[in-house]
Each structure stands twice: as C-alpha cells, then as structure tokens.
PDB file of C-alpha atoms in Angstrom:
ATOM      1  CA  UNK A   1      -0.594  11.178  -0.978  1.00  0.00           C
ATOM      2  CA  UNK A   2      -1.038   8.013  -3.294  1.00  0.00           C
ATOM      3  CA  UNK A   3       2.240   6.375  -4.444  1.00  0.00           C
ATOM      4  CA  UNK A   4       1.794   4.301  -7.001  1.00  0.00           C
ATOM      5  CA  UNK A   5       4.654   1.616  -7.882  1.00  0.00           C
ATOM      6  CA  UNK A   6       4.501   1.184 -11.655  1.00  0.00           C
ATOM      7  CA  UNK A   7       7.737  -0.901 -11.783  1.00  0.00           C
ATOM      8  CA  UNK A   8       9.319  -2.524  -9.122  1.00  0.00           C
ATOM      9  CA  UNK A   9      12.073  -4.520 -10.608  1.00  0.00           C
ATOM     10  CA  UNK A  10      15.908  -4.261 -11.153  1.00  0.00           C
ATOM     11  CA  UNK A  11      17.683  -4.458 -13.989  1.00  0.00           C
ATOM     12  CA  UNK A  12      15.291  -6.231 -16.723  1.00  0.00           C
ATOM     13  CA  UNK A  13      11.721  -6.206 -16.861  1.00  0.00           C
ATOM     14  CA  UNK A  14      10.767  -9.569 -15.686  1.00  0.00           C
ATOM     15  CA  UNK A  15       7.263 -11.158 -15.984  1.00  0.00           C
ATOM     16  CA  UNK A  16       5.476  -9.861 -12.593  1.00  0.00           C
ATOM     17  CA  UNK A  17       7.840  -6.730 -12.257  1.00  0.00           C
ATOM     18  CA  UNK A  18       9.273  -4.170 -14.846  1.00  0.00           C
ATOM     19  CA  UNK A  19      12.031  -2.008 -14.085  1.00  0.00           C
ATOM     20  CA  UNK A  20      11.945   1.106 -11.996  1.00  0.00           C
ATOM     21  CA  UNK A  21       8.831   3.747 -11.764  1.00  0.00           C
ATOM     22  CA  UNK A  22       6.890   5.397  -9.312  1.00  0.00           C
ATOM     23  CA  UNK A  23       4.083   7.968  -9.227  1.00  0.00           C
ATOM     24  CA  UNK A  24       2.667   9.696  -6.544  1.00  0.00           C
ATOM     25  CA  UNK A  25      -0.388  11.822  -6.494  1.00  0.00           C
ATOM     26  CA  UNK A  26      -0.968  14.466  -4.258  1.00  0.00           C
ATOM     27  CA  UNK A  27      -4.704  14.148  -3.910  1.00  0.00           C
ATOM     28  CA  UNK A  28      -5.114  17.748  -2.257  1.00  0.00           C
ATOM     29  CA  UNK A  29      -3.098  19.642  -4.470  1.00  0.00           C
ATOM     30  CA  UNK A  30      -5.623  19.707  -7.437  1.00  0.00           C
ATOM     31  CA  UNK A  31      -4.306  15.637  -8.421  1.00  0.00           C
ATOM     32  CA  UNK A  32      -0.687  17.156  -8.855  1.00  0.00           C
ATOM     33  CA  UNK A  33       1.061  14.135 -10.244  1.00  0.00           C
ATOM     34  CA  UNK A  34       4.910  13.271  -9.859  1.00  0.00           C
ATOM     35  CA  UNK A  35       6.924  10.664 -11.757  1.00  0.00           C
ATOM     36  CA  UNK A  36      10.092   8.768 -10.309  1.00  0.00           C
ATOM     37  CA  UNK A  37      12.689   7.339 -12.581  1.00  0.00           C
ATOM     38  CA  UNK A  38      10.966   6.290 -15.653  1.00  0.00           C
ATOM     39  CA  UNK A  39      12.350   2.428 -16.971  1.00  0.00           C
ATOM     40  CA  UNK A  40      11.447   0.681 -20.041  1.00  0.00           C
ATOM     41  CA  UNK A  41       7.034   0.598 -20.364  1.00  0.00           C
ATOM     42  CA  UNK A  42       6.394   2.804 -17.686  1.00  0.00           C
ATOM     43  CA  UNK A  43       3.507   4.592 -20.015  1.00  0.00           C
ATOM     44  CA  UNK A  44       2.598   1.178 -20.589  1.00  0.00           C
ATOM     45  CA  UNK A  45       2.146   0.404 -16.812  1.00  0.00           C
ATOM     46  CA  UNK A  46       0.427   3.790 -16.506  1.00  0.00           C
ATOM     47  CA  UNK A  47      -2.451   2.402 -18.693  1.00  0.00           C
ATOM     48  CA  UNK A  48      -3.289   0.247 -16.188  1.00  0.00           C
ATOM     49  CA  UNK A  49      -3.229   3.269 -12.938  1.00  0.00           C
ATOM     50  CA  UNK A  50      -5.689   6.350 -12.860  1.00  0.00           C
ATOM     51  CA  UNK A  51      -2.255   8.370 -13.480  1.00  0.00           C
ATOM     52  CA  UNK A  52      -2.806  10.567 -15.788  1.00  0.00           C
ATOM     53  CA  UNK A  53       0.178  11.663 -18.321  1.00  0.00           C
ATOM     54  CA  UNK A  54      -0.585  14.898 -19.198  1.00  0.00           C
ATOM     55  CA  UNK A  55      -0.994  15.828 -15.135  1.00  0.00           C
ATOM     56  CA  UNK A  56       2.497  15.057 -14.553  1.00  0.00           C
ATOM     57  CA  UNK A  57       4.525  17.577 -14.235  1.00  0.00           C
ATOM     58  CA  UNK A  58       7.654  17.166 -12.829  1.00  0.00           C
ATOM     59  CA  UNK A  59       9.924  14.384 -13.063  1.00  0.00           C
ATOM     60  CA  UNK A  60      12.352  12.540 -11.248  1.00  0.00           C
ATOM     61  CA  UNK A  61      15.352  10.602 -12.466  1.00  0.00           C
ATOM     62  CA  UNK A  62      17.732   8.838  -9.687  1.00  0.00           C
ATOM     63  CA  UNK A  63      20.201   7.455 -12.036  1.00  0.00           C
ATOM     64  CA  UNK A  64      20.967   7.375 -15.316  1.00  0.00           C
ATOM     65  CA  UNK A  65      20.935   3.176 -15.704  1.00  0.00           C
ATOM     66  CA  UNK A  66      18.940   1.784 -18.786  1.00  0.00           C
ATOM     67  CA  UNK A  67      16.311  -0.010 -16.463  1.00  0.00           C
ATOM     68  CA  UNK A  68      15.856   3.742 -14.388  1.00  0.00           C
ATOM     69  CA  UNK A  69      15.704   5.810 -17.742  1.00  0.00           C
ATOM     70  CA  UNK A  70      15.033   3.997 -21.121  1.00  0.00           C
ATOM     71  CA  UNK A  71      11.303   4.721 -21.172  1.00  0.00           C
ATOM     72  CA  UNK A  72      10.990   8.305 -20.719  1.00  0.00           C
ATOM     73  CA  UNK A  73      11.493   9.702 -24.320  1.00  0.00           C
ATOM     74  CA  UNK A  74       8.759   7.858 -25.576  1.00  0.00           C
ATOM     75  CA  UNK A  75       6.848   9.072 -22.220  1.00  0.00           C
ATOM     76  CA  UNK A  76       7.616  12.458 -23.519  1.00  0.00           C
ATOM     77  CA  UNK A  77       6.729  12.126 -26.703  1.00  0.00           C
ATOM     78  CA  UNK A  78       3.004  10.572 -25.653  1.00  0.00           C
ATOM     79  CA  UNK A  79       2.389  13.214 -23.397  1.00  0.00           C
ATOM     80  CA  UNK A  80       2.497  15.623 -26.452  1.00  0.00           C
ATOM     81  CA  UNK A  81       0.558  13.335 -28.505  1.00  0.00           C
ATOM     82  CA  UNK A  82      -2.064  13.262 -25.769  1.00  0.00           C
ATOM     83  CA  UNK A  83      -2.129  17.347 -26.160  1.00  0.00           C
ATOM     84  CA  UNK A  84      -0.346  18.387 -23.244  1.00  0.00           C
ATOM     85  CA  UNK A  85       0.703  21.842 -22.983  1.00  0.00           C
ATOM     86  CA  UNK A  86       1.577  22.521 -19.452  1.00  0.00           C
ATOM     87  CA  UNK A  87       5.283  22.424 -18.917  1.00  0.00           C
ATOM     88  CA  UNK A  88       7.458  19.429 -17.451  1.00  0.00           C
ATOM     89  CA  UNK A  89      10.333  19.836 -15.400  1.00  0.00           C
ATOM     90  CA  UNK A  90      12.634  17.175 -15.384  1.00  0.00           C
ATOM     91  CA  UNK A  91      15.591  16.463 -12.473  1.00  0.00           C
ATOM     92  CA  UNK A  92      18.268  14.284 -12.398  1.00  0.00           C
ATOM     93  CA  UNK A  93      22.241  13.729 -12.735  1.00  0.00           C
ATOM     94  CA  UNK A  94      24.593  15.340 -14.935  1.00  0.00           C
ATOM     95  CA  UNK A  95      23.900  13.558 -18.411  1.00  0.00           C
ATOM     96  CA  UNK A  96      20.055  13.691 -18.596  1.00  0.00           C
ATOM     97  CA  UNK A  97      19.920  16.797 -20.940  1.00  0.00           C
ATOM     98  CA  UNK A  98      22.128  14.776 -23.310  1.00  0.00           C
ATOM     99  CA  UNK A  99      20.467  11.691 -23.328  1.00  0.00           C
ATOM    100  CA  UNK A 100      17.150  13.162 -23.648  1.00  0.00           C
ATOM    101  CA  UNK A 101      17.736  15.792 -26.676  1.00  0.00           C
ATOM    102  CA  UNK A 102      19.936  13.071 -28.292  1.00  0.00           C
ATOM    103  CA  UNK A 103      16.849  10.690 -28.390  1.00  0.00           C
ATOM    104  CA  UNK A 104      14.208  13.248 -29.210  1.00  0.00           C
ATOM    105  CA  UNK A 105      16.408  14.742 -32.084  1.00  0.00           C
ATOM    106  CA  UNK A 106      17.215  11.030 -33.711  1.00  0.00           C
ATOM    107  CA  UNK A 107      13.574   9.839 -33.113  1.00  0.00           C
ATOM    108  CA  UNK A 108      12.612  13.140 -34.716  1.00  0.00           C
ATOM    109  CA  UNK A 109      10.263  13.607 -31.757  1.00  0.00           C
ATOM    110  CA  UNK A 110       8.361  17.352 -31.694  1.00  0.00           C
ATOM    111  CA  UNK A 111       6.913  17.927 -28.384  1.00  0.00           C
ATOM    112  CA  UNK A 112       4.092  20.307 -28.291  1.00  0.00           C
ATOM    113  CA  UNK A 113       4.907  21.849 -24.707  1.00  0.00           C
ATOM    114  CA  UNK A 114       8.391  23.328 -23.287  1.00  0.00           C
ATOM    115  CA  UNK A 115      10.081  21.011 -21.185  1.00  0.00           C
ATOM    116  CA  UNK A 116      13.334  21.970 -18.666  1.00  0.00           C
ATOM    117  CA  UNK A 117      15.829  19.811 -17.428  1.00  0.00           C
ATOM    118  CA  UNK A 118      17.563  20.440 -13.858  1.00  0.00           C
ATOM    119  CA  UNK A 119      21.171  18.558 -13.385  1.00  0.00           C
ATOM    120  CA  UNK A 120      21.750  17.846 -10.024  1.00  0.00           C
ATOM    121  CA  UNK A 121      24.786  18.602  -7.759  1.00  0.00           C
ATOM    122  CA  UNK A 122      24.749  17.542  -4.277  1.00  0.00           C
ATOM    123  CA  UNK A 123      22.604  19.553  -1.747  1.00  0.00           C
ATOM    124  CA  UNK A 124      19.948  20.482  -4.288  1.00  0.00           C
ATOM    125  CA  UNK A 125      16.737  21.990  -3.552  1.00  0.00           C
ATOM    126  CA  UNK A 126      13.521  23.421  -4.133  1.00  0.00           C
ATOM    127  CA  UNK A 127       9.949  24.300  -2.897  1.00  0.00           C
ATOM    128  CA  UNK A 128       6.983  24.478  -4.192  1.00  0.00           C
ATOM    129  CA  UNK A 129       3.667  26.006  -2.572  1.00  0.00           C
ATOM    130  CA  UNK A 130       2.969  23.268  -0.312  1.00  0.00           C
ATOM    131  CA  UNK A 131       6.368  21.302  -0.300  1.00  0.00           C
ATOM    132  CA  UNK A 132       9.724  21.501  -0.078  1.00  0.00           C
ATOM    133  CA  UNK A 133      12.411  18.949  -2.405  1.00  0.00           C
ATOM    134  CA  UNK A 134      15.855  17.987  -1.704  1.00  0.00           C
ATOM    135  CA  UNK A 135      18.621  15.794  -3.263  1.00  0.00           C
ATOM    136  CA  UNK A 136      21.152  13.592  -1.494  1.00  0.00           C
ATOM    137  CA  UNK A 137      24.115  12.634  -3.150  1.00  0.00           C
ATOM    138  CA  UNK A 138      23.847   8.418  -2.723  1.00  0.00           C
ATOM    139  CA  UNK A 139      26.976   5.295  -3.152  1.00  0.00           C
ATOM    140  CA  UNK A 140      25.961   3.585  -6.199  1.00  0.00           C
ATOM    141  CA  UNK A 141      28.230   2.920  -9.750  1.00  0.00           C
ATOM    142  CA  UNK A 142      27.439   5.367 -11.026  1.00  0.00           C
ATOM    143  CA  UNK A 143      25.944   9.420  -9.620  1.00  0.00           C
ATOM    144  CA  UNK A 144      22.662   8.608  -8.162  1.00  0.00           C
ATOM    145  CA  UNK A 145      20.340  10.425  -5.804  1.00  0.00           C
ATOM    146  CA  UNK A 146      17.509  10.230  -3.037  1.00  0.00           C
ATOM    147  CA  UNK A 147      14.886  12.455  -2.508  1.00  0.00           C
ATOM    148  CA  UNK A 148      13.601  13.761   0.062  1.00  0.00           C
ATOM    149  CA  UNK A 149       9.926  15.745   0.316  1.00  0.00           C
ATOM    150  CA  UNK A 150       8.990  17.324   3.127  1.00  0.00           C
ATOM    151  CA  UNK A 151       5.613  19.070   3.262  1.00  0.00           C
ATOM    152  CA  UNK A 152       4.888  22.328   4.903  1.00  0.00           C
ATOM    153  CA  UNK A 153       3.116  22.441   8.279  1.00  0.00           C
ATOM    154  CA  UNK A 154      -0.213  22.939   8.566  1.00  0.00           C
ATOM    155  CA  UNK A 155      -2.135  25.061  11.288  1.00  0.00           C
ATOM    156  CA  UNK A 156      -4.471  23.009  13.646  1.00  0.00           C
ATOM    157  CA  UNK A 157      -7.741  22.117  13.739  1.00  0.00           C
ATOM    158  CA  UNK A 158     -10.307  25.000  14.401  1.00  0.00           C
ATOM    159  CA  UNK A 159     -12.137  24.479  17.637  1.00  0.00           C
ATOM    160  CA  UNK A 160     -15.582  24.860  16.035  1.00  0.00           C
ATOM    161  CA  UNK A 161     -17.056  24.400  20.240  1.00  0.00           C
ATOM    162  CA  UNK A 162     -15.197  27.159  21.667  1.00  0.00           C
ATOM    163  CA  UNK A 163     -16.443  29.138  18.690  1.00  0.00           C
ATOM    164  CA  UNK A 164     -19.998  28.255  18.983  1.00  0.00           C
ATOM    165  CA  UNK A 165     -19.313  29.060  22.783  1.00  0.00           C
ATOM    166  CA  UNK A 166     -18.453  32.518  22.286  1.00  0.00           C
ATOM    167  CA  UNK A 167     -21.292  32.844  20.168  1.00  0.00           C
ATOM    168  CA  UNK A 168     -19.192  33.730  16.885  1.00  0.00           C
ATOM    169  CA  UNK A 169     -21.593  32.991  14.077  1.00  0.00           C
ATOM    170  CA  UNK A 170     -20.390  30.789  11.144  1.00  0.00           C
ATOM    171  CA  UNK A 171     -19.043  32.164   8.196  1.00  0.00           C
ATOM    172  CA  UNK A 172     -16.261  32.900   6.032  1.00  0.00           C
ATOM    173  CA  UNK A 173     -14.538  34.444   8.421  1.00  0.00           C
ATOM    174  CA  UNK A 174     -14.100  30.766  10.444  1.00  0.00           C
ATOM    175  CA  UNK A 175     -11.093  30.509   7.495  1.00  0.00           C
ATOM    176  CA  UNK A 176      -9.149  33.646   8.522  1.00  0.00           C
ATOM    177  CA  UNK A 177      -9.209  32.719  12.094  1.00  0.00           C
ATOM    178  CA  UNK A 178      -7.927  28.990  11.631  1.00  0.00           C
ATOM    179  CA  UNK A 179      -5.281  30.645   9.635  1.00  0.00           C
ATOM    180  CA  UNK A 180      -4.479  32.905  12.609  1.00  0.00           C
ATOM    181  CA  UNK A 181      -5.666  36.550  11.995  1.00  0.00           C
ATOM    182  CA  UNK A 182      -7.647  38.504  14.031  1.00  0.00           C
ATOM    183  CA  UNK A 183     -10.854  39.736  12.806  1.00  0.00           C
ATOM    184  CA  UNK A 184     -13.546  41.996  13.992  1.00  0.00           C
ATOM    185  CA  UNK A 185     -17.121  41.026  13.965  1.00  0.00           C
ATOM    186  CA  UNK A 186     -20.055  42.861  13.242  1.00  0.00           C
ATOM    187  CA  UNK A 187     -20.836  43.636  17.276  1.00  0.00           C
ATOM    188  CA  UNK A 188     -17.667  45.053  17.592  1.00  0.00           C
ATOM    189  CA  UNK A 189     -15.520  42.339  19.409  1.00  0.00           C
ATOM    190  CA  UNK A 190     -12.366  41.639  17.697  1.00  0.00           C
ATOM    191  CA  UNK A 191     -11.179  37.975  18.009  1.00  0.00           C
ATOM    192  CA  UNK A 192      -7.747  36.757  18.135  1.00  0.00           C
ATOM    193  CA  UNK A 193      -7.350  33.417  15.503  1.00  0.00           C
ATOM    194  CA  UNK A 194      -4.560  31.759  17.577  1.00  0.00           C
ATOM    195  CA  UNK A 195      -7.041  31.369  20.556  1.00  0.00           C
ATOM    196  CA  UNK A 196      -9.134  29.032  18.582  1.00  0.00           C
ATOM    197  CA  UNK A 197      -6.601  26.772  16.688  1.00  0.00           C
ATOM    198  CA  UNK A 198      -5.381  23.779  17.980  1.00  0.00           C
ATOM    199  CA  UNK A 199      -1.307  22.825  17.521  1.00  0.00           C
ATOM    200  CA  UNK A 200       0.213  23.120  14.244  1.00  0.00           C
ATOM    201  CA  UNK A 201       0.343  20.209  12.017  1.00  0.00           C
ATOM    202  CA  UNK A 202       3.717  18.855  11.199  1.00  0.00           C
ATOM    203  CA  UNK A 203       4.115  18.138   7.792  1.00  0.00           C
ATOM    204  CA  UNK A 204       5.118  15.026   6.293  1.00  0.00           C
ATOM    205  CA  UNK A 205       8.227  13.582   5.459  1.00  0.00           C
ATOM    206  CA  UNK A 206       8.891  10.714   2.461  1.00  0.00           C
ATOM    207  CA  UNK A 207      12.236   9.647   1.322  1.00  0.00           C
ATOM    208  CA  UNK A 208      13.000   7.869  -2.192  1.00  0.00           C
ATOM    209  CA  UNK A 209      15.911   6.583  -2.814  1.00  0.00           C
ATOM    210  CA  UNK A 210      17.584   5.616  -5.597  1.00  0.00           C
ATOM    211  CA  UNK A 211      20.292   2.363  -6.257  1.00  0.00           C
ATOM    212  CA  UNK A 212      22.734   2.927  -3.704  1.00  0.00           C
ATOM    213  CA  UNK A 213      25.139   0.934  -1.196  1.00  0.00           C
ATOM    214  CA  UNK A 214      24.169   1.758   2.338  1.00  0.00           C
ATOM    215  CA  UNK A 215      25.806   4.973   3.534  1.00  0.00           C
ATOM    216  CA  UNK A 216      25.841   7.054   6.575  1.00  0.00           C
ATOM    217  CA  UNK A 217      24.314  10.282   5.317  1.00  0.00           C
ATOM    218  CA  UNK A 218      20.926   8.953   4.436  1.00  0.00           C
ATOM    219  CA  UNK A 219      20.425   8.010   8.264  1.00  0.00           C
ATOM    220  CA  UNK A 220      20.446  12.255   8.948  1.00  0.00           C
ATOM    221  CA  UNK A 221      18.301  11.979   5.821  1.00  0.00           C
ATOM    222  CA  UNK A 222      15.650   9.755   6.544  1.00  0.00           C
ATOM    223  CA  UNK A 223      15.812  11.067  10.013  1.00  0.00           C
ATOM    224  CA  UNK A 224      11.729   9.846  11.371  1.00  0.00           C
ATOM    225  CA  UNK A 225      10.759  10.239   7.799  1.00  0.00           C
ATOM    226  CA  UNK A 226       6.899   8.759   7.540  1.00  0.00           C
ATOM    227  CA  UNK A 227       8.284   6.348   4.566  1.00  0.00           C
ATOM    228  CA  UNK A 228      10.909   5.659   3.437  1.00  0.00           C
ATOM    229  CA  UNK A 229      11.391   4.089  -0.345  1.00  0.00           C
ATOM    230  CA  UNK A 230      14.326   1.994  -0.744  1.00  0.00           C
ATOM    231  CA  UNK A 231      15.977  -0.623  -3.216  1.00  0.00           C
ATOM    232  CA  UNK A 232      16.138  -4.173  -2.126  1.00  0.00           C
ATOM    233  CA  UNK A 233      18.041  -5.546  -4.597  1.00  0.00           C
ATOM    234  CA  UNK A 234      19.104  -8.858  -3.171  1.00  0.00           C
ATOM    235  CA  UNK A 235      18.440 -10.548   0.168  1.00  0.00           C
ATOM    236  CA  UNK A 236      21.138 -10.801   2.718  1.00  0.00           C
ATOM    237  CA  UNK A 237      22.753 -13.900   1.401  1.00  0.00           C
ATOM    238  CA  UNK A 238      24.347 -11.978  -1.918  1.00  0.00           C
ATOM    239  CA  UNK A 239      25.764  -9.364   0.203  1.00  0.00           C
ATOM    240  CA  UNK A 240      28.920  -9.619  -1.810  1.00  0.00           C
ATOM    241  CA  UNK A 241      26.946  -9.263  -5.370  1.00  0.00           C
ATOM    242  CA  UNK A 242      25.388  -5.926  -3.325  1.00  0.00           C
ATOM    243  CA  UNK A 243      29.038  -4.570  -2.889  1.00  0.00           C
ATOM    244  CA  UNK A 244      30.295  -5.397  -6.450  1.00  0.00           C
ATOM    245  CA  UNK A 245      26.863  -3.501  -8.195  1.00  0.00           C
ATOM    246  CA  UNK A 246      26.205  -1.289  -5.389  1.00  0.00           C
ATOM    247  CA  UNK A 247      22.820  -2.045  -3.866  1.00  0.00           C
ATOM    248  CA  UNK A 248      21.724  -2.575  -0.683  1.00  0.00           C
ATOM    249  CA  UNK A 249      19.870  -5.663   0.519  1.00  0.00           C
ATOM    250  CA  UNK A 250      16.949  -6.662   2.809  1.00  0.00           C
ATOM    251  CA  UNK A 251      18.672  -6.121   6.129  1.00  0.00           C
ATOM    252  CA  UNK A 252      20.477  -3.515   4.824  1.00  0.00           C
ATOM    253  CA  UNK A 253      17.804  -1.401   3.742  1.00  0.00           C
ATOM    254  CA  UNK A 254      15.689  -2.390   7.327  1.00  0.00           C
ATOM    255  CA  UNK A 255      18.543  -1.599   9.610  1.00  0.00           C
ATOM    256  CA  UNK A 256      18.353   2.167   7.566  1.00  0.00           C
ATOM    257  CA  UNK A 257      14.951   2.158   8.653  1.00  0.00           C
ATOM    258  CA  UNK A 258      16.049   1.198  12.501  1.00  0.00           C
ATOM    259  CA  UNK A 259      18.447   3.420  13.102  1.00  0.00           C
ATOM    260  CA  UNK A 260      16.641   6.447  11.151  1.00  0.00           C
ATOM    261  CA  UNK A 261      13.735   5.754  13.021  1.00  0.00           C
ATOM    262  CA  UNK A 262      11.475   6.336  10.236  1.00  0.00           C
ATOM    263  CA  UNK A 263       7.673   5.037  10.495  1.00  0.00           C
ATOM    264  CA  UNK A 264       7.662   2.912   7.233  1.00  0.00           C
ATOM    265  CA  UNK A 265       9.737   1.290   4.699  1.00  0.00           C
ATOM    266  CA  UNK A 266       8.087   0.481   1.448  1.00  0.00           C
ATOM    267  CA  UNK A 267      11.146  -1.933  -0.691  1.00  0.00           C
ATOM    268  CA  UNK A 268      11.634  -1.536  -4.557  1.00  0.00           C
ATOM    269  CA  UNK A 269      13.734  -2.857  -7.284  1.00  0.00           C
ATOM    270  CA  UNK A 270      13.657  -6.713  -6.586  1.00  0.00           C
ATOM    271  CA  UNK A 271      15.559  -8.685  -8.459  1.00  0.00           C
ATOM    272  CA  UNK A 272      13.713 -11.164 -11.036  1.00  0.00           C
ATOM    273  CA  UNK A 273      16.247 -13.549  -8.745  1.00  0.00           C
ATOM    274  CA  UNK A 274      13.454 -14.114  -5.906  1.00  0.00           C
ATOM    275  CA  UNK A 275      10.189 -14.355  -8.012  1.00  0.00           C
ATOM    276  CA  UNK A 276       8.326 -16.585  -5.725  1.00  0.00           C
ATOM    277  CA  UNK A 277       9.959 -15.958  -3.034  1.00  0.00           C
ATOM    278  CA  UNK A 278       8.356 -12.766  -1.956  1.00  0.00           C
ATOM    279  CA  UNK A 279       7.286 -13.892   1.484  1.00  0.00           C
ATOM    280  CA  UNK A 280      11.090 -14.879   2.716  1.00  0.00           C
ATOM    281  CA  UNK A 281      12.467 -11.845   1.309  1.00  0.00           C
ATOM    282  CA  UNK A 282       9.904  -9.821   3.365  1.00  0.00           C
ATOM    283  CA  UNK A 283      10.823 -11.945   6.639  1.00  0.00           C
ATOM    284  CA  UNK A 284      13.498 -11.561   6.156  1.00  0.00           C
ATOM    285  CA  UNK A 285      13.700  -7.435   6.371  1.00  0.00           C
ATOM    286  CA  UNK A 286      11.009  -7.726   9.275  1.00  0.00           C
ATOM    287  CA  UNK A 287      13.180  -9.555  11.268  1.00  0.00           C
ATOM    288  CA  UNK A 288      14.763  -5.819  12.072  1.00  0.00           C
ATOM    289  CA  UNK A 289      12.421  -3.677  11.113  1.00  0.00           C
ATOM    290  CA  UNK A 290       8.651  -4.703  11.567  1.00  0.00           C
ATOM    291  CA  UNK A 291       6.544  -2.128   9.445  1.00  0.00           C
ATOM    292  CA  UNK A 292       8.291  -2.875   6.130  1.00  0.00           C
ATOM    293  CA  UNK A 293       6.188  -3.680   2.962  1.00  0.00           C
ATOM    294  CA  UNK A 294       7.125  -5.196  -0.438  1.00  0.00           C
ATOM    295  CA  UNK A 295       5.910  -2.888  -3.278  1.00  0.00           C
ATOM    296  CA  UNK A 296       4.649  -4.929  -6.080  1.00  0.00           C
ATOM    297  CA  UNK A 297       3.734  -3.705  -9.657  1.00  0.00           C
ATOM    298  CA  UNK A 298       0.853  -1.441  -9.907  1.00  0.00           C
ATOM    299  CA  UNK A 299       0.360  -1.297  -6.335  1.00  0.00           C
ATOM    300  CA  UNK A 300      -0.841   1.840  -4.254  1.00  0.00           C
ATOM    301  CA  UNK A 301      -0.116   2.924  -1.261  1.00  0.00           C
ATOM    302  CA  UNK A 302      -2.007   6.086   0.595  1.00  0.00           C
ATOM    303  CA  UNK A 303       0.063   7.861   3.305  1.00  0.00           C
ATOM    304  CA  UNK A 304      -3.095   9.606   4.798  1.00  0.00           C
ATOM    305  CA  UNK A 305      -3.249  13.006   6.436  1.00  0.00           C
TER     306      UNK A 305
END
C-alpha cells in the first residue's frame, strides 16, 4: 500500500499545503487506486503523483466542508475527459448526491462513464475481493466519518525445504498446496497443503479519519490498527478553538494512538497557523506517542507487506 497525501491542509489552501486529499494505491491489486476527500486542486496535485485518474475507482468523502469536497466535480469531469469508462463509486454523508448532480447539471458537465453515489449511515460496510470497508460515525460540526480498511488474511509462506525434502517436484501444483488443498501427484502420494504452510498472515489494518473532536468509539476502532490517519488541526495550546470547530489537536490525536495501541500515526489537515513550525508541532505529539509522522503535500508513505 502507497498513501499518497495530496493535500494536507485545513480549511484554505495555503502556500506549502492545500486542503484535504489522499490516495492510496494498492500496488498488488493490479494499481487499484482510492481517493479520500477530494478539496479544492486535488487533480492539480495529482499532476505532480504517479496517481493515475482514470484508475481510481472508488471514492471517499469524510465530510461535506468546502476544503474536504470543492474539487471533486471538476475531478469528475477530467476523468471523463481523460476517456475513462470504468465506473466510480463514490461514499460519503447524506448530501453528496445533491451537491454533486447540482454541480454537474449547472456546469453542464457530461461524464462519459456511470458513476454511483453511496450515503452513509452509521455502521456502514463493504468488501471487496481482498478487503473489507467500514464507516464510523465521528464528533465534528457537521456528519463526518472514519474509515476503516481491513485486509483479508493471507495464508503463510510455503515451506519450499520441506517440499524439496519430500521430494515433491516443482510445479503448478506448489500454488494449490500453499492455498491448502490436497493434491495427488503423479506417483500416487496424495499430499495434504496445510502440512507445508506456515501461519496465516493477518491482514492489515489502516484507519482514516475524518475532522472530528476526540471520541471514545474510535479507540474500539483503531483498536492496533497498523496506521492510523488523523487531523491535527491545532497544537495543544488552542484546545479551546479545537472544541468550538471540532478538531482534535496534537496530543489529542497521539493519546488516540496510545490508548488504541495502533503501530503508526500519520497527522493531516494542519492549519496554515503553524507553517514553519512543523518540527514543534511534531514534538509536540511525540511527546506521547513516539512513531507519529507529519504528512506533508505530495508525500508517500508505503505500509509494506
């Protein structure tokens, strides 16, 4: 997986961050490409990622705030120009469909493929063939939601040794036994998959949240998630402002990551507030939860297998 932040800002786009976007690109499900919340320029940013428009195929929207949603009927409308046919399936609160055909219909914007759009209610979910999605109601101003993907498990390694031990030959059959069946060879033995595969695999967990005040639930959410992808919006010091627009800050965000025990928090939408002043805000977070990073425009990060 490859998430790459297009826009890591709140509220305006600001020099060195625009306002909210994320991509991630499953690199071993044929470059299967997902967008989160879609601000102002995001196809703009995406000229300057290998993203590619007409691969995404699902989208994601936490919120319906300007800065989270105000650049995805023009996305829409490029990824016909750029002769996409594939369907796109968009998700988010109760409000999207409206906003979407409204500006497609006064822009006079065709698009060229069929597109669906999924309103959320709490406790939402689907799966896909190697995934599974679902949507957590969060405390923001207005309905907003996290998401979490969990991937399916994977079997174990295949004990290639043992194999060559027992003198089973190579060959296309070495797939059917890592996936567990038994199979009968050519002499006549028949061998037993599970005897040559090493523990499952679990599969991996990522949270993304969207503006929210802290809440309870998203601890049983985030629950030893492998990253978790939450706003920052102000440092510790504007608690109050946090309250009054609902965001979370710095420690806020890294005691979520404490007590949730996930593996590694990744902070978004910054506010234009602390532009050169990246390093305290980070020091800030670390000072209760170590692993955190600051995402920064355009930057990728790889959560490997």
């Amino acid at each position: 997986m490859e998430f790459h932040f297009l826009g890591t800002g709140s509220g305006v786009p600001a020099i060195e961050r625009n306002v909210s976007a994320m991509a991630i690109r499953f690199l071993q499900q044929k470059g299967t490409q997902w967008l989160f919340d879609c601000g102002e320029a995001t196809q703009h940013q995406l000229l300057h990622s290998p993203i590619t428009l007409t691969k995404i195929d699902r989208i994601f929207i936490t919120h319906l705030h300007g800065d989270h949603i105000f650049g995805l009927p023009g996305l829409m409308g490029s990824r016909s120009f750029q002769g996409a046919l594939s369907p796109l399936v968009i998700y988010g609160p109760k409000g999207l469909a409206e906003f979407i055909e409204a500006s497609l219909a006064v822009s006079k914007t065709h698009l060229r493929y069929p597109y669906e759009v999924i309103e959320l209610e709490e406790g939402f979910m689907f799966e896909t063939e190697h995934l599974s999605v679902e949507a957590l109601a969060l405390n923001h101003v207005t309905p907003s939601f996290a998401f979490k993907l969990t991937e399916k498990d994977k079997p174990g390694t295949l004990d290639i040794k043992k194999l060559e031990a027992y003198n089973i030959p190579k060959g296309p059959h070495y797939q059917s036994l890592k996936e567990g069946k038994t199979i009968t060879l050519e002499d006549g033995r028949t061998i037993n998959g599970h005897e040559f595969v090493g523990p499952k695999k679990n599969g991996r967990v990522v949270v993304i949240a969207g503006d929210t005040r802290p809440t309870k639930e998203m601890i049983k959410f985030s629950r030893e998630a492998d990253i978790l992808i939450h706003e920052a919006t102000f440092r510790s010091d504007k608690a109050d402002h946090a309250v009054q627009f609902g965001h979370s800050t710095t420690l806020e965000a890294a005691s979520l990551a404490k007590e949730a025990k996930v593996k590694t928090l990744l902070l978004t939408h910054i506010s234009s507030r602390y532009t050169g002043e990246e390093e305290a805000f980070l020091n800030e977070a670390k000072t209760i939860f170590e692993n955190t990073h600051l995402a920064h425009d355009l930057m990728v990060y790889t959560l490997s297998s």
